[in-house]
């Protein structure tokens, strides 16, 4: 999704901004641009397509200050004109923007009537014109007046040709951080502090209509009444290592192979004898009577599995809601509801908005997240880190299994507190859980079998992925992987539901991938496989070692190691990830940056 970056300091602003954009690339984008001030004039270069294209055509003079952008189109097509930065009519102001201005159409009309001419279809250009309209020598004041007219969310970085040594930044419900290091005499602004690539940086986060004036030696922050405020800063420790593929062809496959380790990291220190989370004082959970999991995409699939675990093991009513829907319900939430917001990035706008909404009901909020400095971690009442390390591929893999590991432990933690599990049962459960990394390694060691299956299935355009109980959300997650990186139509269904409509679609060109490793429903899913076979659809089953019967029905079989039903999603989903990866590779797709997708979805 859009990323903004700005630099002021003694290094070459162009090179620093380009390096910043490289760090923002993983978020997913369709255009890039960079602008700056040279000899009192705004200059810029912007291009639809990859950052490499922008670099090829760069012909900017030496800059005194610079701002830069990766665009993920919301308003207006993907073309050079719509890429950022956007300028006001006089070319004095340049703006880069992440977010959505909901009332841009009305504002544009008003500005047009006042004589403004627009050269793009974007909502962002309206902001540049608005700032210009209110500018009378003080850019903080102009920005303050301009943003008062905006409905929606934004993270903005603005430069003005009359202020060649200052970046101006403003944010509303959209992440925006300012990083500075007094010794180095430089400052940066970005939607992702990890893009700063500097050791020992002090970082502050803007929010709620705050405005910052940023120079290389000084940062002034103003609140929404234009009162100067002092902000808490966080130290970003500098173990910064640029992402590397470590010999793998893609980040996705590297991250799939990291899972035996990343799962261990999620478990580390949290299940010695009994389950403990130092992040969660027991009083925080004592009065909880129901749990609401919130998330989007992959994180919502993890939440669905967690809801089943909570109901079955901790015996607490639990449900998972897609965050973008949860917001607009009239939920029966109370202060005795724990809202668990699950997000790899911690910046997903829908998840943040739903969590903020839940807070209005007095609910306690818990974030399960992979990014320590994220908005979700900062705004929730408590937070548990996944410790999976940066996930670069747009397609989420290792974050999902780490989410499962943490959510499983959270279930056991609650079960302990509520005395729903005996020490003996807990011990046995944890034994199975600790065996999961080795089981995943076993699957990775037989990845070549999935690669062969992928060759066979790569030409189909439609798939159903089906499963029962724990295997239903697992099937949904595996189907999501396939559709997002291969662009084939793959949908997850509860296996029993196919005959209520979807089965009408089946034919020999419409395979079914069946996730069978849930022992409790083995007989039922065998019958569902027969129903599918009877319609001539090819069947690829992912079943656990003892499930003999499945092998005799399916056309193709991939075996995963046996475990208890509650933990069966781990191995099965890794098989699904590998299948999706190899099919996408067969089809020659852009695996790490699939079209239209963004890693960090910061608009609702
Ligand atoms: C799928 C994928 C997305 C994300 C979703 C939520 O592979 O990556 O579906 O899971 O956009 O993102 P987070 O977890 O960052 O909130």
XYZ file of C-alpha atoms and ligand atoms in Angstrom:
620
model
C 0.000 0.000 0.000
C 1.140 3.625 -0.409
C 4.338 4.502 1.384
C 5.652 7.991 2.072
C 9.215 9.019 2.780
C 11.044 12.314 3.241
C 14.612 13.324 4.070
C 16.374 16.451 5.260
C 20.028 16.373 6.229
C 23.558 16.456 4.970
C 23.432 13.306 2.858
C 22.172 13.344 -0.711
C 18.370 13.495 -0.234
C 17.760 11.735 -3.544
C 19.853 8.679 -2.659
C 18.398 8.462 0.863
C 14.838 8.669 -0.497
C 15.511 6.035 -3.143
C 16.914 3.739 -0.449
C 13.795 4.499 1.635
C 11.546 3.603 -1.286
C 13.363 0.292 -1.685
C 12.405 -0.487 1.903
C 8.783 0.424 1.216
C 8.558 -1.709 -1.943
C 7.520 -4.840 -0.049
C 4.231 -3.149 0.921
C 3.027 -3.526 -2.672
C 2.664 -0.601 -5.086
C 2.018 0.291 -8.681
C 3.838 3.631 -9.183
C 6.639 5.600 -7.595
C 7.768 9.195 -7.477
C 10.252 11.527 -5.916
C 10.301 15.303 -5.625
C 12.507 17.916 -4.044
C 13.745 21.475 -4.008
C 16.607 22.697 -6.146
C 17.593 26.364 -6.290
C 14.242 27.520 -4.967
C 12.128 25.417 -7.355
C 10.179 22.207 -6.893
C 11.400 19.467 -9.231
C 10.036 15.941 -9.472
C 10.029 12.703 -11.385
C 7.252 10.093 -11.199
C 6.452 6.906 -13.020
C 3.886 4.136 -13.175
C 5.445 0.709 -12.583
C 8.312 -0.602 -10.525
C 10.899 1.511 -8.728
C 13.532 0.285 -11.190
C 11.655 2.164 -13.943
C 11.747 5.398 -11.958
C 15.469 4.959 -11.369
C 16.118 4.406 -15.089
C 14.435 7.670 -16.044
C 15.729 9.838 -13.157
C 17.147 13.124 -14.363
C 16.791 15.316 -11.279
C 19.357 18.000 -10.397
C 21.025 17.911 -6.937
C 18.310 18.348 -4.285
C 18.377 20.239 -0.990
C 15.506 18.223 0.465
C 13.335 15.411 -0.925
C 10.069 13.520 -0.511
C 9.199 10.210 -2.121
C 6.291 7.850 -2.591
C 5.153 4.384 -3.559
C 1.544 4.506 -4.777
C -1.094 1.799 -4.528
C -3.925 3.220 -6.608
C -7.194 4.089 -4.904
C -8.431 7.212 -6.701
C -7.487 7.271 -10.356
C -5.809 4.863 -12.729
C -2.261 3.653 -12.577
C -0.366 6.146 -14.752
C 2.438 8.685 -14.505
C 0.117 11.652 -13.844
C -1.570 10.012 -10.887
C 1.735 9.006 -9.266
C 2.926 11.258 -6.401
C 4.164 13.880 -5.598
C 1.272 16.189 -6.480
C 1.737 19.924 -6.786
C -0.493 22.921 -6.251
C -1.366 25.178 -9.208
C 1.669 27.416 -8.802
C 4.147 24.571 -8.429
C 5.297 25.884 -5.037
C 4.073 22.951 -2.946
C 4.595 19.215 -3.371
C 2.697 16.574 -1.413
C 3.017 12.800 -0.955
C 0.107 11.073 0.704
C -0.934 7.731 2.120
C -4.637 7.278 2.935
C -7.983 8.240 1.443
C -9.721 11.614 1.355
C -13.401 10.693 1.385
C -14.767 14.150 0.494
C -12.206 14.858 -2.240
C -14.860 15.155 -4.940
C -16.760 17.973 -3.210
C -13.509 19.747 -2.304
C -12.279 19.443 -5.866
C -15.470 20.990 -7.184
C -15.208 23.928 -4.780
C -11.550 24.471 -5.616
C -12.288 24.253 -9.315
C -14.921 26.975 -8.955
C -12.264 29.105 -7.285
C -10.016 28.654 -10.315
C -7.864 25.631 -9.451
C -6.807 23.372 -12.336
C -6.163 19.714 -11.707
C -3.762 17.532 -13.579
C -4.536 14.135 -12.012
C -7.537 12.045 -10.935
C -6.274 11.669 -7.381
C -7.653 12.747 -4.037
C -4.119 13.853 -3.089
C -3.967 16.715 -5.554
C -6.855 18.343 -3.691
C -4.630 18.527 -0.599
C -1.876 20.392 -2.447
C -4.408 22.964 -3.709
C -6.003 23.336 -0.294
C -2.661 23.995 1.405
C -1.821 26.514 -1.272
C -5.152 28.271 -0.758
C -4.437 28.738 2.938
C -0.720 29.546 2.681
C 0.295 32.984 3.857
C 3.917 32.412 4.718
C 3.486 29.846 7.524
C 3.164 26.285 6.248
C 2.158 24.790 9.616
C -0.766 27.148 9.734
C -1.714 26.425 6.118
C -1.521 22.690 6.738
C -3.614 23.044 9.862
C -6.334 24.917 7.987
C -6.197 22.521 5.041
C -6.515 19.290 7.001
C -9.500 20.684 8.881
C -11.367 20.367 5.552
C -10.376 16.752 4.962
C -12.632 13.811 5.758
C -10.851 10.476 5.807
C -7.405 9.309 6.813
C -3.989 10.505 5.783
C -0.270 10.527 6.326
C 1.191 13.508 4.466
C 4.636 14.859 3.804
C 4.776 18.295 2.258
C 7.531 20.598 0.996
C 7.312 24.236 -0.073
C 9.841 26.002 -2.259
C 10.051 28.884 0.233
C 11.092 26.474 3.013
C 13.860 24.460 1.402
C 15.210 23.011 4.654
C 11.954 21.781 6.203
C 9.675 18.812 5.769
C 6.101 19.224 6.973
C 4.173 16.148 8.060
C 0.616 15.544 9.222
C -1.350 12.404 10.080
C -4.827 11.235 10.932
C -5.427 7.540 11.717
C -2.613 6.563 9.374
C 0.877 5.615 10.550
C 3.520 8.306 10.158
C 6.809 8.371 11.987
C 9.564 10.941 12.253
C 13.068 9.624 12.854
C 16.000 11.767 13.927
C 19.483 11.468 15.201
C 20.900 14.650 16.740
C 24.501 13.560 16.232
C 24.034 13.069 12.507
C 22.068 16.254 11.927
C 19.388 14.662 9.820
C 15.727 13.746 10.012
C 13.399 11.481 8.075
C 9.685 10.932 7.826
C 8.068 7.690 6.727
C 4.918 5.629 6.953
C 7.106 2.743 8.095
C 9.957 3.409 10.565
C 11.712 0.285 9.323
C 12.400 2.188 6.120
C 14.765 4.548 7.965
C 17.663 2.085 7.909
C 19.588 3.914 10.553
C 21.002 2.589 13.789
C 20.035 4.208 17.099
C 17.358 6.484 15.777
C 14.849 8.356 17.940
C 11.386 7.938 16.514
C 8.111 9.677 17.240
C 4.714 8.812 15.826
C 2.213 11.415 14.682
C -1.506 10.863 15.099
C -4.884 12.577 15.524
C -4.320 15.581 13.250
C -0.877 16.316 14.629
C 1.483 18.347 12.454
C 5.282 18.305 12.524
C 7.791 20.781 11.177
C 10.949 18.774 10.615
C 14.405 20.201 9.928
C 17.769 18.482 10.264
C 18.298 19.956 13.736
C 14.822 20.439 15.169
C 11.379 18.881 15.253
C 8.311 20.836 16.351
C 5.027 19.017 16.794
C 1.622 20.719 17.053
C -1.669 19.250 18.185
C -4.977 19.812 16.440
C -5.455 23.146 18.186
C -2.054 24.192 16.885
C -0.533 24.069 20.350
C 3.091 23.005 20.438
C 3.381 19.652 22.221
C 6.202 17.437 23.320
C 5.972 13.879 22.057
C 7.298 10.709 23.576
C 10.090 9.281 21.451
C 11.064 5.651 21.077
C 14.526 4.396 20.416
C 14.744 2.294 17.280
C 17.706 0.061 17.942
C 19.881 -0.386 14.976
C 20.077 -4.091 14.297
C 18.837 -3.050 10.945
C 19.576 -5.585 8.302
C 18.340 -5.063 4.804
C 16.030 -7.894 3.763
C 17.844 -10.659 1.893
C 16.614 -13.784 0.165
C 19.412 -15.853 1.677
C 19.941 -17.950 -1.431
C 16.243 -18.594 -2.074
C 14.615 -17.541 -5.326
C 11.799 -15.629 -3.609
C 11.068 -14.197 -0.170
C 7.948 -16.342 -0.024
C 9.803 -19.649 -0.246
C 12.480 -18.374 2.152
C 9.772 -17.475 4.649
C 8.035 -20.838 4.190
C 11.321 -22.555 5.001
C 11.862 -20.399 8.088
C 8.755 -21.786 9.770
C 10.313 -24.540 11.897
C 12.406 -21.784 13.519
C 9.802 -19.014 13.615
C 7.285 -21.278 15.338
C 9.887 -22.159 17.949
C 10.524 -18.448 18.482
C 6.812 -17.845 19.052
C 6.741 -20.624 21.624
C 10.034 -19.689 23.270
C 9.758 -18.895 26.979
C 5.980 -19.244 26.897
C 5.437 -22.943 27.593
C 7.847 -24.189 30.210
C 5.775 -26.530 32.375
C 2.755 -24.344 32.178
C 1.827 -21.632 29.727
C 2.856 -18.116 30.593
C 2.722 -14.756 28.894
C 4.636 -12.065 30.720
C 2.703 -9.594 28.550
C -0.574 -10.649 30.216
C -1.128 -10.144 33.910
C -3.872 -12.616 35.011
C -6.064 -9.754 36.312
C -6.281 -8.584 32.725
C -8.153 -11.742 31.809
C -9.927 -12.684 35.036
C -13.377 -11.385 34.234
C -13.426 -12.321 30.551
C -16.640 -14.092 29.513
C -16.278 -14.045 25.729
C -13.594 -13.505 23.139
C -13.810 -11.717 19.815
C -11.037 -12.298 17.325
C -10.592 -9.638 14.678
C -8.459 -9.723 11.568
C -8.363 -9.567 7.798
C -7.273 -12.112 5.210
C -4.745 -14.553 6.568
C -4.960 -13.097 10.055
C -8.726 -13.668 10.039
C -8.136 -17.303 9.074
C -5.866 -17.643 12.102
C -8.652 -16.048 14.177
C -11.178 -18.597 12.898
C -8.984 -21.453 14.063
C -8.447 -19.682 17.388
C -12.205 -19.337 17.905
C -12.591 -23.115 17.486
C -9.735 -23.747 19.915
C -11.165 -21.387 22.526
C -14.566 -22.963 22.371
C -13.230 -26.494 22.547
C -10.330 -26.236 24.975
C -10.871 -23.116 27.091
C -14.681 -23.475 26.939
C -15.158 -19.750 26.409
C -17.616 -18.455 23.798
C -15.465 -17.136 20.990
C -15.984 -15.899 17.473
C -13.911 -14.453 14.716
C -15.051 -11.436 12.749
C -13.632 -10.038 9.552
C -12.501 -6.623 10.785
C -14.017 -4.662 7.897
C -17.439 -6.148 8.739
C -17.136 -6.080 12.533
C -17.006 -2.301 12.515
C -20.445 -1.937 11.057
C -22.248 -4.487 13.198
C -24.180 -3.734 16.328
C -22.260 -6.189 18.447
C -23.132 -7.377 21.921
C -19.791 -6.395 23.347
C -19.300 -5.656 27.035
C -16.336 -4.864 29.307
C -16.173 -8.634 29.862
C -15.329 -9.219 26.208
C -11.709 -9.628 25.239
C -11.068 -8.369 21.732
C -8.029 -10.021 20.187
C -6.863 -8.086 17.139
C -4.620 -10.229 14.948
C -2.352 -8.603 12.389
C 1.058 -9.329 10.951
C 1.781 -5.687 10.151
C -0.168 -4.039 12.938
C -1.150 -1.327 10.455
C -4.210 -2.830 8.758
C -6.722 0.016 8.734
C -9.806 -2.202 9.067
C -8.388 -4.087 12.044
C -7.357 -0.863 13.756
C -10.741 0.719 13.138
C -12.602 -2.334 14.480
C -10.417 -2.432 17.577
C -10.992 1.280 18.225
C -14.726 0.685 17.849
C -14.627 -2.187 20.353
C -12.885 0.057 22.876
C -15.973 2.250 22.895
C -17.841 -0.697 24.442
C -15.267 -0.873 27.229
C -13.743 -4.099 25.899
C -10.190 -5.041 26.784
C -8.025 -5.237 23.692
C -5.120 -7.540 22.996
C -2.938 -7.277 19.888
C -1.229 -10.292 18.358
C 1.253 -8.798 15.998
C 4.618 -9.186 14.300
C 5.760 -5.554 14.401
C 6.703 -4.114 17.775
C 6.510 -0.457 16.770
C 3.164 -0.797 14.980
C 0.043 1.257 15.648
C -1.844 -1.866 16.780
C 0.764 -2.661 19.431
C 0.737 0.924 20.641
C -3.035 1.334 20.789
C -4.079 -2.004 22.312
C -4.274 -2.551 26.073
C -1.808 -5.435 25.824
C 0.205 -6.957 23.025
C 1.870 -10.269 22.245
C 4.636 -10.274 19.650
C 4.954 -13.107 17.165
C 8.748 -12.850 16.951
C 8.631 -14.236 13.415
C 11.041 -11.619 12.027
C 10.181 -9.321 9.111
C 7.835 -10.887 6.585
C 8.685 -9.392 3.198
C 6.678 -11.435 0.715
C 3.235 -9.910 0.236
C 1.788 -13.390 0.674
C 1.749 -14.140 4.379
C 3.133 -17.535 5.422
C 5.360 -17.609 8.485
C 3.279 -14.965 10.240
C 0.251 -17.279 9.943
C 1.909 -20.270 11.618
C 3.329 -17.993 14.317
C -0.144 -16.568 14.864
C -1.430 -20.126 15.232
C 1.327 -20.959 17.717
C 0.622 -17.892 19.871
C -3.161 -18.340 19.656
C -2.847 -21.990 20.668
C -0.802 -20.949 23.698
C -3.310 -18.223 24.488
C -6.073 -20.826 24.470
C -4.107 -23.017 26.849
C -3.347 -20.011 29.058
C -7.065 -19.303 29.375
C -7.836 -22.994 29.885
C -5.328 -22.996 32.771
C -6.827 -19.856 34.314
C -10.364 -21.222 34.011
C -9.267 -24.677 35.184
C -10.559 -26.285 32.014
C -7.429 -28.349 31.465
C -5.671 -30.679 33.890
C -1.876 -30.531 34.280
C -1.682 -33.947 32.600
C -3.746 -32.854 29.598
C -1.728 -29.650 29.352
C 1.536 -31.569 29.436
C 0.389 -33.887 26.661
C -0.918 -30.991 24.533
C 2.372 -29.124 24.859
C 4.289 -32.247 23.840
C 2.320 -32.293 20.595
C 2.822 -28.565 20.115
C 6.584 -28.804 20.577
C 6.687 -31.533 17.917
C 5.150 -29.220 15.291
C 8.380 -27.540 14.072
C 9.928 -30.960 13.344
C 6.765 -32.046 11.536
C 6.916 -28.950 9.375
C 10.538 -29.686 8.619
C 9.415 -33.136 7.467
C 7.051 -31.484 4.973
C 9.726 -29.087 3.752
C 11.983 -32.096 3.182
C 9.375 -33.598 0.864
C 8.565 -30.343 -0.937
C 9.630 -31.887 -4.246
C 6.503 -34.107 -4.100
C 4.341 -30.997 -3.906
C 6.338 -29.469 -6.743
C 5.438 -32.493 -8.912
C 1.783 -32.173 -7.954
C 1.938 -28.453 -8.745
C 3.108 -29.232 -12.297
C 0.069 -31.458 -12.737
C -2.418 -28.932 -11.337
C -0.892 -25.669 -12.635
C -3.079 -25.413 -15.735
C -6.461 -25.462 -14.006
C -8.216 -22.113 -13.663
C -10.696 -23.045 -10.892
C -10.342 -24.945 -7.624
C -12.370 -25.718 -4.550
C -10.427 -26.205 -1.366
C -12.489 -28.024 1.200
C -12.195 -29.205 4.777
C -14.150 -29.803 7.938
C -13.724 -28.364 11.405
C -10.076 -27.240 11.856
C -9.491 -28.071 8.223
C -12.117 -25.613 6.971
C -10.242 -22.401 7.894
C -7.054 -24.221 6.882
C -8.548 -24.848 3.434
C -9.601 -21.181 3.235
C -6.068 -20.084 4.055
C -4.510 -22.445 1.489
C -7.010 -21.250 -1.141
C -6.160 -17.621 -0.329
C -2.466 -18.373 -0.917
C -3.191 -19.920 -4.309
C -5.487 -17.189 -5.571
C -3.330 -14.288 -4.513
C -0.091 -15.437 -6.111
C -1.344 -17.567 -9.051
C -4.425 -15.565 -10.030
C -6.516 -18.740 -10.274
C -9.971 -18.925 -8.815
C -9.585 -20.953 -5.596
C -12.282 -20.918 -2.933
C -12.386 -22.529 0.481
C -15.598 -24.312 1.482
C -16.751 -26.405 4.397
C -16.768 -29.855 2.774
C -20.364 -30.570 3.825
C -21.564 -27.378 2.178
C -20.530 -28.234 -1.387
C -23.716 -30.164 -2.068
C -25.807 -27.143 -1.135
C -24.890 -25.334 -4.333
C -21.214 -25.152 -5.255
C -21.062 -28.793 -6.382
C -22.944 -27.671 -9.508
C -19.680 -26.161 -10.733
C -17.640 -29.356 -10.576
C -16.418 -31.074 -13.740
C -13.163 -32.682 -14.905
C -11.583 -29.202 -15.318
C -12.443 -28.169 -11.762
C -10.248 -29.925 -9.186
C -10.872 -30.141 -5.474
C -8.067 -29.947 -2.945
C -9.315 -31.702 0.171
C -7.812 -31.033 3.584
C -8.545 -34.232 5.476
C -6.242 -34.250 8.505
C -9.039 -33.684 11.038
C -9.515 -37.217 12.422
C -12.887 -36.581 14.040
C -14.502 -35.893 10.665
C -12.555 -38.425 8.602
C -15.547 -40.560 7.628
C -17.600 -37.538 6.689
C -14.936 -36.044 4.492
C -14.401 -39.427 2.823
C -18.073 -39.333 1.778
C -17.637 -35.775 0.502
C -14.662 -36.927 -1.558
C -16.825 -39.656 -3.118
C -19.444 -37.042 -4.019
C -16.776 -34.942 -5.703
C -15.308 -37.915 -7.554
C -18.745 -38.873 -8.809
C -18.871 -35.478 -10.622
C -15.605 -36.227 -12.406
C -13.569 -33.570 -10.583
C -9.906 -34.440 -9.953
C -9.159 -34.776 -6.221
C -5.901 -33.914 -4.503
C -6.076 -34.897 -0.838
C -3.846 -33.668 1.937
C -4.272 -36.274 4.615
C -2.417 -37.418 7.676
C -0.331 -40.572 7.835
C -2.892 -43.002 9.316
C -5.739 -42.000 6.986
C -5.628 -45.048 4.664
C -9.131 -44.673 3.292
C -8.556 -41.194 1.848
C -5.660 -42.466 -0.254
C -7.880 -44.991 -1.988
C -10.405 -42.304 -3.022
C -8.202 -39.371 -4.056
C -6.468 -39.106 -7.426
C -3.444 -37.638 -5.732
C -2.331 -37.686 -2.151
C 0.120 -35.736 -0.038
C 0.684 -37.054 3.449
C 1.323 -34.820 6.454
C 2.586 -36.134 9.809
C -0.046 -37.174 12.299
C -0.945 -34.926 15.230
C -4.012 -34.111 17.330
C -6.873 -32.400 15.469
C -6.360 -29.085 17.251
C -2.856 -28.815 15.839
C -3.561 -30.280 12.408
C -3.710 -26.837 10.670
C 0.069 -26.313 11.003
C 1.357 -29.062 8.733
C -1.590 -28.953 6.338
C -1.289 -25.217 5.753
C 2.431 -25.492 5.045
C 1.588 -28.114 2.391
C -0.956 -25.624 0.998
C 1.619 -22.809 0.980
C 4.111 -24.945 -0.940
C 1.477 -26.072 -3.430
C 0.479 -22.450 -4.072
C 4.105 -21.381 -4.418
C 4.980 -24.078 -6.945
C 1.804 -23.543 -8.975
C 2.541 -19.786 -9.129
C 6.084 -20.588 -10.229
C 4.830 -22.922 -12.960
C 2.566 -20.131 -14.164
C 5.402 -17.592 -14.181
C 3.752 -15.188 -11.709
C 5.360 -12.338 -9.766
C 5.339 -14.316 -6.522
C 6.620 -11.802 -3.967
C 4.661 -8.835 -5.287
C 1.447 -10.148 -6.793
C -0.552 -7.701 -8.872
C -3.047 -5.401 -7.116
C -1.947 -6.474 -3.633
C -0.272 -4.610 -0.800
C 1.559 -5.941 2.219
C 0.345 -3.266 4.550
C -3.278 -2.339 3.876
C -3.549 1.081 5.437
C -6.853 2.169 3.914
C -10.293 0.879 4.874
C -2.561 -12.914 2.521
C -2.257 -11.681 3.207
C -3.372 -10.771 3.585
C -3.136 -10.237 5.018
C -4.196 -9.169 5.363
C -4.058 -8.686 6.779
O -1.415 -13.647 2.252
O -1.136 -11.397 3.472
O -4.604 -11.389 3.481
O -3.217 -11.298 5.906
O -4.045 -8.083 4.490
O -2.793 -8.171 7.023
P -2.238 -8.034 8.492
O -2.041 -9.409 9.024
O -0.951 -7.294 8.342
O -3.260 -7.277 9.265
